[in-house]
Amino acid sequence: MADLGFSWEIRKNGDVVILHRGKRATTLRGGKASDFLDLAESGDGDAVQQELARLTGNYKRGNERHAKGHPRNA
């Protein structure tokens, strides 16, 4: 699977800032931040990228199959 363009930074206060192509997408705090860091430590880059997409809302919306056949995308 290709890189989806997500990265993250850990702040001093424990917050995790999620970046998408270098721009801030969201910030995780508390339990969500610690849950994400547990997953990130697992080392599975594809799973981490998918989770980052889910957390930011930048994930499949269900219309991808229909959009593939649209004349604009042909």
PDB file of N, CA and C in Angstrom, residues 17-65:
ATOM      1  N   VAL A  17      -0.275  15.723  17.164  1.00  0.00           N
ATOM      2  CA  VAL A  17      -0.754  16.543  16.057  1.00  0.00           C
ATOM      3  C   VAL A  17      -0.589  15.720  14.786  1.00  0.00           C
ATOM      4  N   ILE A  18      -1.689  15.528  14.066  1.00  0.00           N
ATOM      5  CA  ILE A  18      -1.666  14.759  12.825  1.00  0.00           C
ATOM      6  C   ILE A  18      -1.594  15.731  11.659  1.00  0.00           C
ATOM      7  N   LEU A  19      -0.629  15.481  10.779  1.00  0.00           N
ATOM      8  CA  LEU A  19      -0.419  16.313   9.602  1.00  0.00           C
ATOM      9  C   LEU A  19      -0.754  15.517   8.351  1.00  0.00           C
ATOM     10  N   HIS A  20      -1.368  16.169   7.381  1.00  0.00           N
ATOM     11  CA  HIS A  20      -1.623  15.562   6.086  1.00  0.00           C
ATOM     12  C   HIS A  20      -0.932  16.414   5.036  1.00  0.00           C
ATOM     13  N   ARG A  21       0.098  15.834   4.442  1.00  0.00           N
ATOM     14  CA  ARG A  21       0.933  16.545   3.462  1.00  0.00           C
ATOM     15  C   ARG A  21       1.479  17.852   4.023  1.00  0.00           C
ATOM     16  N   GLY A  22       1.895  17.813   5.293  1.00  0.00           N
ATOM     17  CA  GLY A  22       2.537  18.948   5.925  1.00  0.00           C
ATOM     18  C   GLY A  22       1.620  19.950   6.583  1.00  0.00           C
ATOM     19  N   LYS A  23       0.318  19.806   6.425  1.00  0.00           N
ATOM     20  CA  LYS A  23      -0.627  20.733   7.044  1.00  0.00           C
ATOM     21  C   LYS A  23      -1.377  20.028   8.166  1.00  0.00           C
ATOM     22  N   ARG A  24      -1.624  20.761   9.251  1.00  0.00           N
ATOM     23  CA  ARG A  24      -2.295  20.167  10.394  1.00  0.00           C
ATOM     24  C   ARG A  24      -3.718  19.761  10.031  1.00  0.00           C
ATOM     25  N   ALA A  25      -4.053  18.514  10.310  1.00  0.00           N
ATOM     26  CA  ALA A  25      -5.384  17.993  10.035  1.00  0.00           C
ATOM     27  C   ALA A  25      -6.215  17.907  11.308  1.00  0.00           C
ATOM     28  N   THR A  26      -5.608  17.443  12.400  1.00  0.00           N
ATOM     29  CA  THR A  26      -6.317  17.326  13.664  1.00  0.00           C
ATOM     30  C   THR A  26      -5.326  17.145  14.799  1.00  0.00           C
ATOM     31  N   THR A  27      -5.823  17.242  16.016  1.00  0.00           N
ATOM     32  CA  THR A  27      -5.011  17.030  17.209  1.00  0.00           C
ATOM     33  C   THR A  27      -5.706  16.009  18.091  1.00  0.00           C
ATOM     34  N   LEU A  28      -4.951  15.019  18.547  1.00  0.00           N
ATOM     35  CA  LEU A  28      -5.476  14.000  19.451  1.00  0.00           C
ATOM     36  C   LEU A  28      -5.001  14.308  20.860  1.00  0.00           C
ATOM     37  N   ARG A  29      -5.897  14.166  21.819  1.00  0.00           N
ATOM     38  CA  ARG A  29      -5.562  14.430  23.215  1.00  0.00           C
ATOM     39  C   ARG A  29      -6.017  13.258  24.080  1.00  0.00           C
ATOM     40  N   GLY A  30      -5.387  13.115  25.206  1.00  0.00           N
ATOM     41  CA  GLY A  30      -5.804  12.139  26.210  1.00  0.00           C
ATOM     42  C   GLY A  30      -5.744  10.705  25.740  1.00  0.00           C
ATOM     43  N   GLY A  31      -6.864  10.002  25.945  1.00  0.00           N
ATOM     44  CA  GLY A  31      -6.940   8.585  25.624  1.00  0.00           C
ATOM     45  C   GLY A  31      -6.775   8.280  24.148  1.00  0.00           C
ATOM     46  N   LYS A  32      -7.327   9.132  23.294  1.00  0.00           N
ATOM     47  CA  LYS A  32      -7.172   8.907  21.853  1.00  0.00           C
ATOM     48  C   LYS A  32      -5.712   9.009  21.441  1.00  0.00           C
ATOM     49  N   ALA A  33      -4.999   9.957  22.040  1.00  0.00           N
ATOM     50  CA  ALA A  33      -3.580  10.111  21.715  1.00  0.00           C
ATOM     51  C   ALA A  33      -2.790   8.890  22.171  1.00  0.00           C
ATOM     52  N   SER A  34      -3.049   8.416  23.371  1.00  0.00           N
ATOM     53  CA  SER A  34      -2.304   7.254  23.868  1.00  0.00           C
ATOM     54  C   SER A  34      -2.654   5.989  23.088  1.00  0.00           C
ATOM     55  N   ASP A  35      -3.918   5.835  22.705  1.00  0.00           N
ATOM     56  CA  ASP A  35      -4.302   4.681  21.880  1.00  0.00           C
ATOM     57  C   ASP A  35      -3.589   4.717  20.536  1.00  0.00           C
ATOM     58  N   PHE A  36      -3.521   5.906  19.937  1.00  0.00           N
ATOM     59  CA  PHE A  36      -2.843   6.020  18.659  1.00  0.00           C
ATOM     60  C   PHE A  36      -1.356   5.712  18.795  1.00  0.00           C
ATOM     61  N   LEU A  37      -0.721   6.212  19.847  1.00  0.00           N
ATOM     62  CA  LEU A  37       0.711   5.971  20.035  1.00  0.00           C
ATOM     63  C   LEU A  37       1.007   4.494  20.259  1.00  0.00           C
ATOM     64  N   ASP A  38       0.093   3.782  20.910  1.00  0.00           N
ATOM     65  CA  ASP A  38       0.256   2.334  21.061  1.00  0.00           C
ATOM     66  C   ASP A  38       0.261   1.656  19.699  1.00  0.00           C
ATOM     67  N   LEU A  39      -0.631   2.071  18.818  1.00  0.00           N
ATOM     68  CA  LEU A  39      -0.677   1.509  17.467  1.00  0.00           C
ATOM     69  C   LEU A  39       0.579   1.895  16.687  1.00  0.00           C
ATOM     70  N   ALA A  40       1.014   3.139  16.821  1.00  0.00           N
ATOM     71  CA  ALA A  40       2.186   3.618  16.078  1.00  0.00           C
ATOM     72  C   ALA A  40       3.441   2.858  16.482  1.00  0.00           C
ATOM     73  N   GLU A  41       3.536   2.450  17.732  1.00  0.00           N
ATOM     74  CA  GLU A  41       4.697   1.705  18.205  1.00  0.00           C
ATOM     75  C   GLU A  41       4.744   0.292  17.666  1.00  0.00           C
ATOM     76  N   SER A  42       3.623  -0.206  17.135  1.00  0.00           N
ATOM     77  CA  SER A  42       3.599  -1.567  16.595  1.00  0.00           C
ATOM     78  C   SER A  42       4.483  -1.707  15.362  1.00  0.00           C
ATOM     79  N   GLY A  43       4.728  -0.598  14.668  1.00  0.00           N
ATOM     80  CA  GLY A  43       5.633  -0.627  13.523  1.00  0.00           C
ATOM     81  C   GLY A  43       4.980  -0.956  12.199  1.00  0.00           C
ATOM     82  N   ASP A  44       3.682  -1.203  12.166  1.00  0.00           N
ATOM     83  CA  ASP A  44       2.988  -1.511  10.914  1.00  0.00           C
ATOM     84  C   ASP A  44       2.583  -0.198  10.242  1.00  0.00           C
ATOM     85  N   GLY A  45       3.398   0.276   9.302  1.00  0.00           N
ATOM     86  CA  GLY A  45       3.183   1.572   8.668  1.00  0.00           C
ATOM     87  C   GLY A  45       1.862   1.689   7.932  1.00  0.00           C
ATOM     88  N   ASP A  46       1.435   0.617   7.255  1.00  0.00           N
ATOM     89  CA  ASP A  46       0.164   0.657   6.523  1.00  0.00           C
ATOM     90  C   ASP A  46      -1.012   0.826   7.485  1.00  0.00           C
ATOM     91  N   ALA A  47      -0.983   0.101   8.593  1.00  0.00           N
ATOM     92  CA  ALA A  47      -2.072   0.208   9.569  1.00  0.00           C
ATOM     93  C   ALA A  47      -2.103   1.595  10.193  1.00  0.00           C
ATOM     94  N   VAL A  48      -0.929   2.165  10.435  1.00  0.00           N
ATOM     95  CA  VAL A  48      -0.869   3.505  11.017  1.00  0.00           C
ATOM     96  C   VAL A  48      -1.439   4.529  10.045  1.00  0.00           C
ATOM     97  N   GLN A  49      -1.078   4.431   8.761  1.00  0.00           N
ATOM     98  CA  GLN A  49      -1.594   5.364   7.769  1.00  0.00           C
ATOM     99  C   GLN A  49      -3.115   5.245   7.643  1.00  0.00           C
ATOM    100  N   GLN A  50      -3.635   4.034   7.675  1.00  0.00           N
ATOM    101  CA  GLN A  50      -5.087   3.835   7.604  1.00  0.00           C
ATOM    102  C   GLN A  50      -5.774   4.426   8.832  1.00  0.00           C
ATOM    103  N   GLU A  51      -5.189   4.231   9.999  1.00  0.00           N
ATOM    104  CA  GLU A  51      -5.787   4.776  11.221  1.00  0.00           C
ATOM    105  C   GLU A  51      -5.755   6.304  11.196  1.00  0.00           C
ATOM    106  N   LEU A  52      -4.667   6.884  10.693  1.00  0.00           N
ATOM    107  CA  LEU A  52      -4.597   8.333  10.576  1.00  0.00           C
ATOM    108  C   LEU A  52      -5.678   8.854   9.639  1.00  0.00           C
ATOM    109  N   ALA A  53      -5.929   8.140   8.556  1.00  0.00           N
ATOM    110  CA  ALA A  53      -6.992   8.536   7.629  1.00  0.00           C
ATOM    111  C   ALA A  53      -8.347   8.474   8.316  1.00  0.00           C
ATOM    112  N   ARG A  54      -8.579   7.444   9.110  1.00  0.00           N
ATOM    113  CA  ARG A  54      -9.854   7.324   9.828  1.00  0.00           C
ATOM    114  C   ARG A  54     -10.017   8.443  10.857  1.00  0.00           C
ATOM    115  N   LEU A  55      -8.952   8.714  11.587  1.00  0.00           N
ATOM    116  CA  LEU A  55      -9.025   9.729  12.640  1.00  0.00           C
ATOM    117  C   LEU A  55      -9.261  11.127  12.093  1.00  0.00           C
ATOM    118  N   THR A  56      -8.760  11.411  10.915  1.00  0.00           N
ATOM    119  CA  THR A  56      -8.922  12.740  10.336  1.00  0.00           C
ATOM    120  C   THR A  56     -10.188  12.857   9.505  1.00  0.00           C
ATOM    121  N   GLY A  57     -10.850  11.751   9.245  1.00  0.00           N
ATOM    122  CA  GLY A  57     -12.048  11.794   8.416  1.00  0.00           C
ATOM    123  C   GLY A  57     -11.737  11.759   6.942  1.00  0.00           C
ATOM    124  N   ASN A  58     -10.462  11.666   6.574  1.00  0.00           N
ATOM    125  CA  ASN A  58     -10.055  11.611   5.178  1.00  0.00           C
ATOM    126  C   ASN A  58      -9.990  10.144   4.769  1.00  0.00           C
ATOM    127  N   TYR A  59     -11.140   9.544   4.646  1.00  0.00           N
ATOM    128  CA  TYR A  59     -11.228   8.125   4.385  1.00  0.00           C
ATOM    129  C   TYR A  59     -12.304   7.886   3.341  1.00  0.00           C
ATOM    130  N   LYS A  60     -12.377   6.696   2.828  1.00  0.00           N
ATOM    131  CA  LYS A  60     -13.343   6.391   1.773  1.00  0.00           C
ATOM    132  C   LYS A  60     -14.754   6.775   2.191  1.00  0.00           C
ATOM    133  N   ARG A  61     -15.453   7.385   1.273  1.00  0.00           N
ATOM    134  CA  ARG A  61     -16.794   7.876   1.562  1.00  0.00           C
ATOM    135  C   ARG A  61     -17.892   7.043   0.905  1.00  0.00           C
ATOM    136  N   GLY A  62     -17.519   6.005   0.174  1.00  0.00           N
ATOM    137  CA  GLY A  62     -18.502   5.120  -0.415  1.00  0.00           C
ATOM    138  C   GLY A  62     -18.832   5.397  -1.862  1.00  0.00           C
ATOM    139  N   ASN A  63     -18.381   6.524  -2.399  1.00  0.00           N
ATOM    140  CA  ASN A  63     -18.722   6.845  -3.779  1.00  0.00           C
ATOM    141  C   ASN A  63     -17.570   6.586  -4.745  1.00  0.00           C
ATOM    142  N   GLU A  64     -16.503   5.959  -4.295  1.00  0.00           N
ATOM    143  CA  GLU A  64     -15.345   5.753  -5.144  1.00  0.00           C
ATOM    144  C   GLU A  64     -15.660   4.860  -6.347  1.00  0.00           C
ATOM    145  N   ARG A  65     -16.500   3.859  -6.134  1.00  0.00           N
ATOM    146  CA  ARG A  65     -16.823   2.943  -7.225  1.00  0.00           C
ATOM    147  C   ARG A  65     -17.574   3.680  -8.342  1.00  0.00           C
TER     148      ARG A  65
END
